[in-house]
Coordinates of C-alpha atoms and ligand atoms in Angstrom, one line a residue:
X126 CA 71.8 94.2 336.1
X127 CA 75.2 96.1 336.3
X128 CA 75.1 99.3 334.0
X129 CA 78.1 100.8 332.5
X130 CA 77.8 104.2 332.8
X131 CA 78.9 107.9 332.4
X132 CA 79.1 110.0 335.6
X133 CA 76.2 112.0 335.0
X134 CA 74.1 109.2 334.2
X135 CA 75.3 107.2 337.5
X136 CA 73.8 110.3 339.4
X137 CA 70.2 109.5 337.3
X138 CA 70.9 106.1 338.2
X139 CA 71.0 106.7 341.9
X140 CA 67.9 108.5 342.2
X141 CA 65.6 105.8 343.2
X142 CA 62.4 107.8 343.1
X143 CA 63.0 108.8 339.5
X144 CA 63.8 105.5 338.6
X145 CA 61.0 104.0 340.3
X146 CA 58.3 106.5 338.9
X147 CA 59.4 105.3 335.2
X148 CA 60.0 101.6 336.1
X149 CA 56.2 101.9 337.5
X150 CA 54.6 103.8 334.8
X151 CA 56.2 101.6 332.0
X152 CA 54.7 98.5 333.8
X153 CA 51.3 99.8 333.8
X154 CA 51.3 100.8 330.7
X155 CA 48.2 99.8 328.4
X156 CA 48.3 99.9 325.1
X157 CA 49.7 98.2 321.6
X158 CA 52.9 96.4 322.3
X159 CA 55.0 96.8 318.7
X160 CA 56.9 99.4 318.8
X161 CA 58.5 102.0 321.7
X162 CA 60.9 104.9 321.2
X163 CA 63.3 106.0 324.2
X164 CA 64.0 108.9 323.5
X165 CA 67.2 110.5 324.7
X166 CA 67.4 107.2 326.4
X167 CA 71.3 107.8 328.1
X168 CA 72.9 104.8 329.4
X169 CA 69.5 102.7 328.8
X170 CA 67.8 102.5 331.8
X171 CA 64.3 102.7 330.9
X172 CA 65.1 101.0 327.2
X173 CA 65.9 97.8 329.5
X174 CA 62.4 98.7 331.3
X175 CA 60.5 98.8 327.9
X176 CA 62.6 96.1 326.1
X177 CA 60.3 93.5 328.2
X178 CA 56.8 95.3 326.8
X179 CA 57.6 95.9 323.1
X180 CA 58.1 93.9 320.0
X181 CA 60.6 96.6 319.1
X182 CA 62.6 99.2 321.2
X183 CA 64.7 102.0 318.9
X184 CA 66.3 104.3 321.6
X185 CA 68.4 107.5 321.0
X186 CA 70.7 109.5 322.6
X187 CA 73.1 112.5 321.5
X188 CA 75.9 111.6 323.6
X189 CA 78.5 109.2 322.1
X190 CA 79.9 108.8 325.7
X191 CA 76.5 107.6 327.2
X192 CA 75.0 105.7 323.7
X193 CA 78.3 103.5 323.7
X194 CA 77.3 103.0 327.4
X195 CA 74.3 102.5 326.4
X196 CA 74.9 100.1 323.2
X197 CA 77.2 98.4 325.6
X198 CA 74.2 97.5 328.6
X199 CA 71.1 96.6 325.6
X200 CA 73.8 94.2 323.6
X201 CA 72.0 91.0 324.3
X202 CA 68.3 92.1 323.8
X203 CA 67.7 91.5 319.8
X204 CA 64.7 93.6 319.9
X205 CA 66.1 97.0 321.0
X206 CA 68.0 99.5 318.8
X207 CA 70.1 102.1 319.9
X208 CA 71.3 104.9 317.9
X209 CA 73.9 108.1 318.5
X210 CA 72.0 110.4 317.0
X211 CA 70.2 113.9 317.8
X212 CA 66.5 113.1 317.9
X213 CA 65.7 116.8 316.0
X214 CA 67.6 115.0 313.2
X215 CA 66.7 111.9 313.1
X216 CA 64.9 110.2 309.7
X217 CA 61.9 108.1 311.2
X218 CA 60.0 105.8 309.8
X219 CA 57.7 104.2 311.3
X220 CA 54.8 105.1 314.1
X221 CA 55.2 104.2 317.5
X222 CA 53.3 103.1 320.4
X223 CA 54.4 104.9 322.6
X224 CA 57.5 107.7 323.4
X225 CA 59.3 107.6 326.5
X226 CA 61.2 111.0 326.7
X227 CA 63.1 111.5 330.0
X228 CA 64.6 115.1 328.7
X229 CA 62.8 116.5 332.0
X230 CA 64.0 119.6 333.9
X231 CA 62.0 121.8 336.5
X232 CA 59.0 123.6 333.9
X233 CA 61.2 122.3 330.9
X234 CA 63.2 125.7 330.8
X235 CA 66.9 123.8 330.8
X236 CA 66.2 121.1 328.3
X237 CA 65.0 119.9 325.1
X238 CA 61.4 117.8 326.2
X239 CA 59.3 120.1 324.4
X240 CA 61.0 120.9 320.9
X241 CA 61.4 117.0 320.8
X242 CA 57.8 115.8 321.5
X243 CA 56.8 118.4 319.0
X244 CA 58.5 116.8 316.2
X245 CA 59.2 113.3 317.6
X246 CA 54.8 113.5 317.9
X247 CA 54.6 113.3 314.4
X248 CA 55.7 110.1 314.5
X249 CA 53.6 108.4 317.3
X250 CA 50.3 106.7 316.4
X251 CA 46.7 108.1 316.5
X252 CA 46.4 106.1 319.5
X253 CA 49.3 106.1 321.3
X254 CA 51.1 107.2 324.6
X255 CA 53.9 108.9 325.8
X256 CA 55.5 108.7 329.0
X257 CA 55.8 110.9 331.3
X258 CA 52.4 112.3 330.0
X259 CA 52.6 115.9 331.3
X260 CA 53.8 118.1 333.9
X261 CA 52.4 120.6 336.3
X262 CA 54.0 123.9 337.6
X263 CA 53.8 125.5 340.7
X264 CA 55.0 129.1 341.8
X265 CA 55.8 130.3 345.3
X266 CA 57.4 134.2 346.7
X267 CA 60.0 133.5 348.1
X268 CA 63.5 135.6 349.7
X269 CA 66.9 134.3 348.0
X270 CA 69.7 134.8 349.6
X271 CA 71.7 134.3 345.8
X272 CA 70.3 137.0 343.5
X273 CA 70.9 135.4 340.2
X274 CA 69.0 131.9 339.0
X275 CA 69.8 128.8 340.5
X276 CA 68.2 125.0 341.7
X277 CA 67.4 124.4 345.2
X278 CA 70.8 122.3 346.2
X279 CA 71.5 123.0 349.7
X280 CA 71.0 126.8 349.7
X281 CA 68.3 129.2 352.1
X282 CA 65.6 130.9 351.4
X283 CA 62.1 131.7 353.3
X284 CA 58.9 131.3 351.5
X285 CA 56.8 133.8 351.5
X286 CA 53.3 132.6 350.0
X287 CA 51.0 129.2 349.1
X288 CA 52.0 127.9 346.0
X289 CA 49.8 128.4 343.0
X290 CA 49.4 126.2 339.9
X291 CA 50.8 128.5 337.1
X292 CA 50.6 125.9 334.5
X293 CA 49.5 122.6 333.0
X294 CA 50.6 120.7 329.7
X295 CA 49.5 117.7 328.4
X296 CA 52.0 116.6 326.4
X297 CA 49.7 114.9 323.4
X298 CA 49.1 118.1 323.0
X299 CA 51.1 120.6 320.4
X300 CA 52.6 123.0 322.8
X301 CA 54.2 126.3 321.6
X302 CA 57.9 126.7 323.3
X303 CA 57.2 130.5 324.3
X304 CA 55.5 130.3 327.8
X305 CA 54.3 133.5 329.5
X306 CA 51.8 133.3 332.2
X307 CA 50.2 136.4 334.7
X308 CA 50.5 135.2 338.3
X309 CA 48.8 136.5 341.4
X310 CA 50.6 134.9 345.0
X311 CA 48.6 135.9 348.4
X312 CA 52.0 136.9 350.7
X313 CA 51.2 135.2 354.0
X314 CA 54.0 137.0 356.0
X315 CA 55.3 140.7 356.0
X316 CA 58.8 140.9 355.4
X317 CA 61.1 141.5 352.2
X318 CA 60.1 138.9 348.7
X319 CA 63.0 139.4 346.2
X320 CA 61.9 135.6 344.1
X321 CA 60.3 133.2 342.7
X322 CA 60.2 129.5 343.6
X323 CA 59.2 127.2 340.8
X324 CA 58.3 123.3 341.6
X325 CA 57.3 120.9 338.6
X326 CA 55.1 117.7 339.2
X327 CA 55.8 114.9 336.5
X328 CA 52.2 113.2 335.4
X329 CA 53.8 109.8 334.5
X330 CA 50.2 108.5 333.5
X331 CA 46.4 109.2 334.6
X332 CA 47.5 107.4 338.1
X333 CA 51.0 108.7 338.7
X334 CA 52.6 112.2 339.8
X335 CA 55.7 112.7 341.2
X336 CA 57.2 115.7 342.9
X337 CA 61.0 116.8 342.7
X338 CA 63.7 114.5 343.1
X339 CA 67.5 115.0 343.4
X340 CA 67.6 114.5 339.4
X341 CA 64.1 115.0 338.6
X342 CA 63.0 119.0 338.4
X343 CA 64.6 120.0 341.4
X344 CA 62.9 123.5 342.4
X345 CA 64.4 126.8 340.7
X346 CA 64.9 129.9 342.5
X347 CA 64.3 133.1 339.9
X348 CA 65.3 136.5 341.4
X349 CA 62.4 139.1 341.3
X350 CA 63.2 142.8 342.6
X351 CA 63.1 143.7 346.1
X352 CA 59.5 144.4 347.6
X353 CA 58.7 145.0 350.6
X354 CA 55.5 143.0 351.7
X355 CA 53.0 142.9 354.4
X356 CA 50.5 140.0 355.5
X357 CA 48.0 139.4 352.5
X358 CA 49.3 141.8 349.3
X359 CA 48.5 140.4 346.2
X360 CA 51.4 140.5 344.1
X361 CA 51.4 140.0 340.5
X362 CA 54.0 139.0 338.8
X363 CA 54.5 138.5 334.7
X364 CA 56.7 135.1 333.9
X365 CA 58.3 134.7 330.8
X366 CA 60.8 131.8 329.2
X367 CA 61.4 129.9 326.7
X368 CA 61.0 126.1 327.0
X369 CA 64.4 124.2 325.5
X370 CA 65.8 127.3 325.4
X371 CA 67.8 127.4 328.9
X372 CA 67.3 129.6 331.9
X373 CA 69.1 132.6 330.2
X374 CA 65.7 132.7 328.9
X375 CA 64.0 133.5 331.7
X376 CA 62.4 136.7 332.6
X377 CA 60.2 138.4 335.5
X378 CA 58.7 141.7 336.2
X379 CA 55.6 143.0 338.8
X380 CA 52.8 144.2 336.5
Ligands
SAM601 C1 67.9 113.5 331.9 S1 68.8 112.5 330.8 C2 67.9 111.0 330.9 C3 68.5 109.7 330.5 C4 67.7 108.5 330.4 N1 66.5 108.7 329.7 C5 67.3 108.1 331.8 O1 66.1 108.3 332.2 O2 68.1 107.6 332.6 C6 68.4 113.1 329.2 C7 69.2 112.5 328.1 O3 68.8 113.0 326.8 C8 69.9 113.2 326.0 N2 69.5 114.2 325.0 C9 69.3 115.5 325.2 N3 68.9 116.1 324.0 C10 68.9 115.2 323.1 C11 68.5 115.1 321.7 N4 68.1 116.2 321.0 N5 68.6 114.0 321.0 C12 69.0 112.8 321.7 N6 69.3 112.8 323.0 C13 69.2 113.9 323.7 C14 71.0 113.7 326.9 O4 72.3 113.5 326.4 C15 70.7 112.8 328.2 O5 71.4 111.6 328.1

């Protein structure tokens, strides 16, 4: 299949691991087959995955470049619906078996995965799924060489502790958008921390995680005040941000 698609999406496209860890987690999926939402579903990648599972397929996306795209790639598959609409707006009305929501970004700072399950929830069945099914974050010390926050594309940094799981969600679970979490990191090198390094694991289902990809939660780098650390300090350090709310939100400070 030859997708039309926008730029952006292309680059989703290309990632083979991120589109292999959906492909692989809507195959094994168990469950009722009627209906499946997609939502924020782009050009329609994993709609064209799920079209082959469900009865039905409605699939949304904001973008009226990428849902023509989109309407454009699904045309011949009677069972799948695709509609330019924001997904915080949109009237259901019926239950779903499952949700695919691909709205990830690394700890769900940058994008909208967590105000949308919250609401889209309301409208999946007592029994049913949704795809990717959590997420898990890690933290790391680390020295940045760029003092402001950014993803790790191609820039240095030395790490300066074992990562720690900070958090876990479950994404069945109601989850409130305000995240703040005490963290304690073991240095294992003396030397100069100035950041934190953030890395988020994707739970597609019970049997599937996956770790950063080029387009899938690449690690962020958060600049912390310079410390100067020796071989085993414990450092503790309070994390705040809010999740859909971008990572202006973001805030750190040694307690
Ligand atoms: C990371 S892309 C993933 C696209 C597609 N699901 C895939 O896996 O290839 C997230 C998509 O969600 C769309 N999106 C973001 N917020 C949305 C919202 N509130 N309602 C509908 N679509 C949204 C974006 O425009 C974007 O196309």
């Amino acid at each position: 299949m030859k997708f039309k698609t926008t730029s952006y999406h292309f680059d989703l496209l290309k990632d083979n691991d991120r589109v292999s860890a959906f492909f692989e987690a809507i195959n094994d999926y168990e469950g009722n087959n009627n209906l499946a939402y997609d939502l924020g579903c782009g050009i329609g990648v994993l709609s064209y995955f799920l079209k082959d599972h469900f009865g039905e397929v409605t699939s949304l996306e904001i973008d009226k470049k990428a849902y023509c795209c989109a309407k454009e790639n699904l045309k011949s598959f009677d069972n799948v619906e695709v509609v330019n609409e924001d997904v915080l707006k949109y009237n259901f009305t019926k239950k779903a078996d499952l949700i695919v929501c691909e709205m990830l970004d690394t700890a769900l700072i940058d994008e909208e995965e967590i105000p949308v399950l919250n609401y889209a929830k309301q409208f999946l069945k007592e029994d049913g799924k949704i795809i990717p099914q959590g997420i898990i974050n890690t933290a790391e010390l680390v020295n940045l060489e760029r003092h402001y926050v950014h993803w790790d594309e191609e820039v240095n940094y030395e790490v300066y502790s074992k990562p720690i799981v900070y958090s876990e969600f479950n994404f069945l679970n109601e989850i409130n958008p305000e995240f703040g979490a005490y963290l304690t990191l073991k240095t294992d090198k003396s030397g100069i921390i100035n950041g934190l390094k953030i890395t988020s694991y994707t739970k597609l289902n019970d049997k599937l995680i996956v770790g950063p990809s080029p387009m899938l939660n690449p690690p962020l780098l958060i600049p912390l005040d310079e410390k100067s650390v020796n071989v085993n300090d414990l450092i503790n350090v309070k994390l705040k941000y809010i999740m859909g709310n971008g990572i202006e939100s973001i805030r750190t400070e040694y307690y």
